[in-house]
Short mmCIF file of C-alpha atoms in Angstrom, two decimals:
data_model
loop_
_atom_site.label_atom_id
_atom_site.label_comp_id
_atom_site.label_asym_id
_atom_site.label_seq_id
_atom_site.Cartn_x
_atom_site.Cartn_y
_atom_site.Cartn_z
CA MET V 165 -84.47 -3.60 46.67
CA ILE V 166 -84.85 0.40 47.24
CA SER V 167 -84.76 2.19 44.37
CA GLN V 168 -82.99 5.58 44.33
CA LYS V 169 -85.96 7.06 43.40
CA ASN V 170 -87.30 6.38 46.90
CA LYS V 171 -84.40 7.69 48.45
CA PRO V 172 -84.72 11.12 49.92
CA ARG V 173 -80.72 12.95 48.89
CA THR V 174 -79.37 14.48 51.75
CA TYR V 175 -76.66 16.54 52.38
CA LEU V 176 -75.17 17.09 56.22
CA ARG V 177 -77.97 14.72 57.10
CA MET V 178 -80.50 18.17 55.90
CA GLY V 179 -83.15 17.88 52.92
CA TYR V 180 -83.69 20.29 50.55
CA ARG V 181 -86.40 22.33 52.27
CA LYS V 182 -84.31 22.76 55.28
CA LEU V 183 -81.52 23.51 53.19
CA GLN V 184 -83.14 25.78 51.48
CA ARG V 185 -84.32 28.01 55.23
CA LYS V 186 -80.75 27.43 56.76
CA ASN V 187 -79.06 29.12 53.90
CA THR V 188 -81.75 31.76 53.96
CA ARG V 189 -81.41 32.19 57.67
CA ASN V 190 -77.85 32.24 57.81
CA ARG V 191 -77.95 34.36 54.78
CA ASN V 192 -79.58 37.12 55.46
CA LEU V 193 -77.05 37.49 58.58
CA LEU V 194 -74.06 38.41 56.76
CA SER V 195 -73.85 42.27 55.86
CA LYS V 196 -75.51 43.53 53.62
CA ASP V 197 -71.90 43.81 50.70
CA HIS V 198 -71.84 40.00 51.37
CA GLN V 199 -75.15 39.50 50.18
CA LYS V 200 -75.10 41.30 47.67
CA TRP V 201 -71.74 40.11 46.27
CA LEU V 202 -73.70 36.60 46.45
CA LYS V 203 -75.98 38.09 44.58
CA ASP V 204 -73.23 39.29 41.82
CA HIS V 205 -72.96 35.52 41.02
CA ASN V 206 -75.51 34.18 41.25
CA TYR V 207 -75.73 31.82 43.90
CA LYS V 208 -79.51 30.76 44.07
CA ASN V 209 -80.97 29.11 46.57
CA VAL V 210 -83.30 27.01 43.89
CA GLY V 211 -81.52 23.17 42.82
CA TRP V 212 -80.03 21.27 44.54
CA GLU V 213 -76.24 21.60 43.80
CA GLN V 214 -76.88 25.51 43.79
CA ILE V 215 -78.16 25.19 47.20
CA ILE V 216 -75.36 22.92 48.40
CA SER V 217 -72.36 25.70 47.05
CA LEU V 218 -74.58 28.41 48.37
CA TYR V 219 -74.87 26.74 51.42
CA GLN V 220 -70.81 26.23 51.11
CA LYS V 221 -69.81 29.65 50.36
CA ILE V 222 -71.75 31.34 53.19
CA LEU V 223 -69.70 29.88 55.33
CA ASP V 224 -67.22 30.72 53.81
CA LEU V 225 -68.08 33.93 54.14
CA GLN V 226 -69.19 33.51 58.05
CA ARG V 227 -65.13 32.33 58.30
CA GLU V 228 -64.20 35.99 57.10
CA GLU V 229 -66.49 38.20 58.94
CA GLN V 230 -65.75 35.99 62.09
CA ILE V 231 -62.06 36.47 60.87
CA ASN V 232 -62.58 40.62 60.75
CA ASP V 233 -64.33 40.94 64.04
CA LEU V 234 -60.77 39.10 65.80
CA SER V 235 -58.97 40.95 68.25
CA LEU V 236 -55.23 40.68 67.46
CA GLU V 237 -54.60 38.91 70.37
CA GLU V 238 -57.73 36.91 69.12
CA LEU V 239 -55.74 36.14 65.45
CA PHE V 240 -52.44 35.10 66.80
CA LEU V 241 -54.89 32.93 69.52
CA GLU V 242 -56.62 31.50 65.92
CA ALA V 243 -53.26 31.48 64.06
CA ASP V 244 -51.42 29.08 66.29
CA ARG V 245 -54.42 26.72 66.94
CA VAL V 246 -54.30 26.48 63.05
CA GLY V 247 -50.57 26.69 62.95
CA ASN V 248 -50.88 23.60 65.80
CA LYS V 249 -52.52 21.20 64.32
CA TYR V 250 -50.28 20.30 61.55
CA LEU V 251 -47.26 19.89 64.47
CA SER V 252 -46.52 16.70 65.55
CA GLY V 253 -46.01 16.83 70.61
CA GLN V 254 -42.57 17.49 70.50
CA GLU V 255 -42.44 19.83 67.41
CA ILE V 256 -45.47 22.70 69.89
CA GLN V 257 -43.08 21.39 72.69
CA ALA V 258 -39.95 23.40 71.17
CA GLN V 259 -41.48 25.73 69.49
CA GLN V 260 -43.22 27.11 72.94
CA GLN V 261 -39.87 26.71 74.00
CA LYS V 262 -38.59 28.90 71.53
CA ILE V 263 -41.70 31.39 72.95
CA ALA V 264 -40.83 31.51 76.43
CA VAL V 265 -37.14 32.14 75.46
CA GLU V 266 -37.48 35.11 73.66
CA LEU V 267 -40.21 36.75 76.40
CA ASN V 268 -37.41 36.25 78.78
CA GLU V 269 -35.17 37.95 76.69
CA ILE V 270 -37.44 40.59 76.07
CA THR V 271 -38.23 40.98 79.64
CA GLU V 272 -34.37 41.45 80.74
CA ILE V 273 -34.58 43.89 77.64
CA LEU V 274 -37.07 46.11 79.67
CA ASP V 275 -35.63 45.66 83.32
CA THR V 276 -32.56 46.87 81.84
CA GLN V 277 -33.82 49.55 79.97
CA LEU V 278 -36.68 50.95 82.32
CA PRO V 279 -36.04 52.07 86.21
CA PRO V 280 -37.36 49.65 89.00
CA GLN V 281 -40.88 51.43 90.09
CA GLN V 282 -40.81 52.71 93.82
CA ALA V 283 -44.19 52.45 95.87
CA GLU V 284 -45.24 54.30 97.84
CA VAL V 285 -47.16 53.58 100.76
CA ILE V 286 -49.42 55.27 102.61
CA ASP V 287 -50.31 54.94 106.28
CA TYR V 288 -54.19 55.94 106.80
CA SER V 289 -53.84 53.71 110.10
CA GLN V 290 -53.77 57.22 111.77
CA LYS V 291 -55.47 59.64 113.37
CA LYS V 292 -57.02 62.38 110.96
CA MET V 293 -54.53 65.53 112.25
CA SER V 294 -56.45 69.20 112.02
CA LYS V 295 -55.49 72.47 109.95
CA LYS V 296 -52.78 73.02 112.14
CA ASN V 297 -50.71 69.51 112.89
CA ARG V 298 -50.97 69.63 108.94
CA SER V 299 -48.90 72.25 108.56
CA ARG V 300 -46.43 71.40 111.11
CA ARG V 301 -45.71 68.26 109.83
CA VAL V 302 -45.47 70.00 105.98
CA LYS V 303 -43.31 72.16 107.84
CA VAL V 304 -40.88 69.74 110.12
CA LYS V 305 -40.04 67.97 105.95
#
């Protein structure tokens, strides 16, 4: 029978030293403000419970920094991904159909308000004209 003392403690398959190294590495990757915040709120890399709470807090701060770095489009995509986690397949399909209808309405409004653009076609297949012929051509038009 193995006693509890002989069995090494692990957290997410990491031992004490490995978890400390990972905390140190990840903490150094954080912004200076977040590092200072961790220090001010007494998150330490010593003691089993403290290194686990530090590990979890560092992960939260890393996620926060990643969200701050996202563009508006990426934020909407992330929000959609998170929201879809709580919806069934039918609800997701209904939501996408509703968005498609709204986009079509917006497109129709834009088409009525903006004049159609006429494409300008330039024919480069003709041979170069001399300056004399160009001036005559301009006068003809």
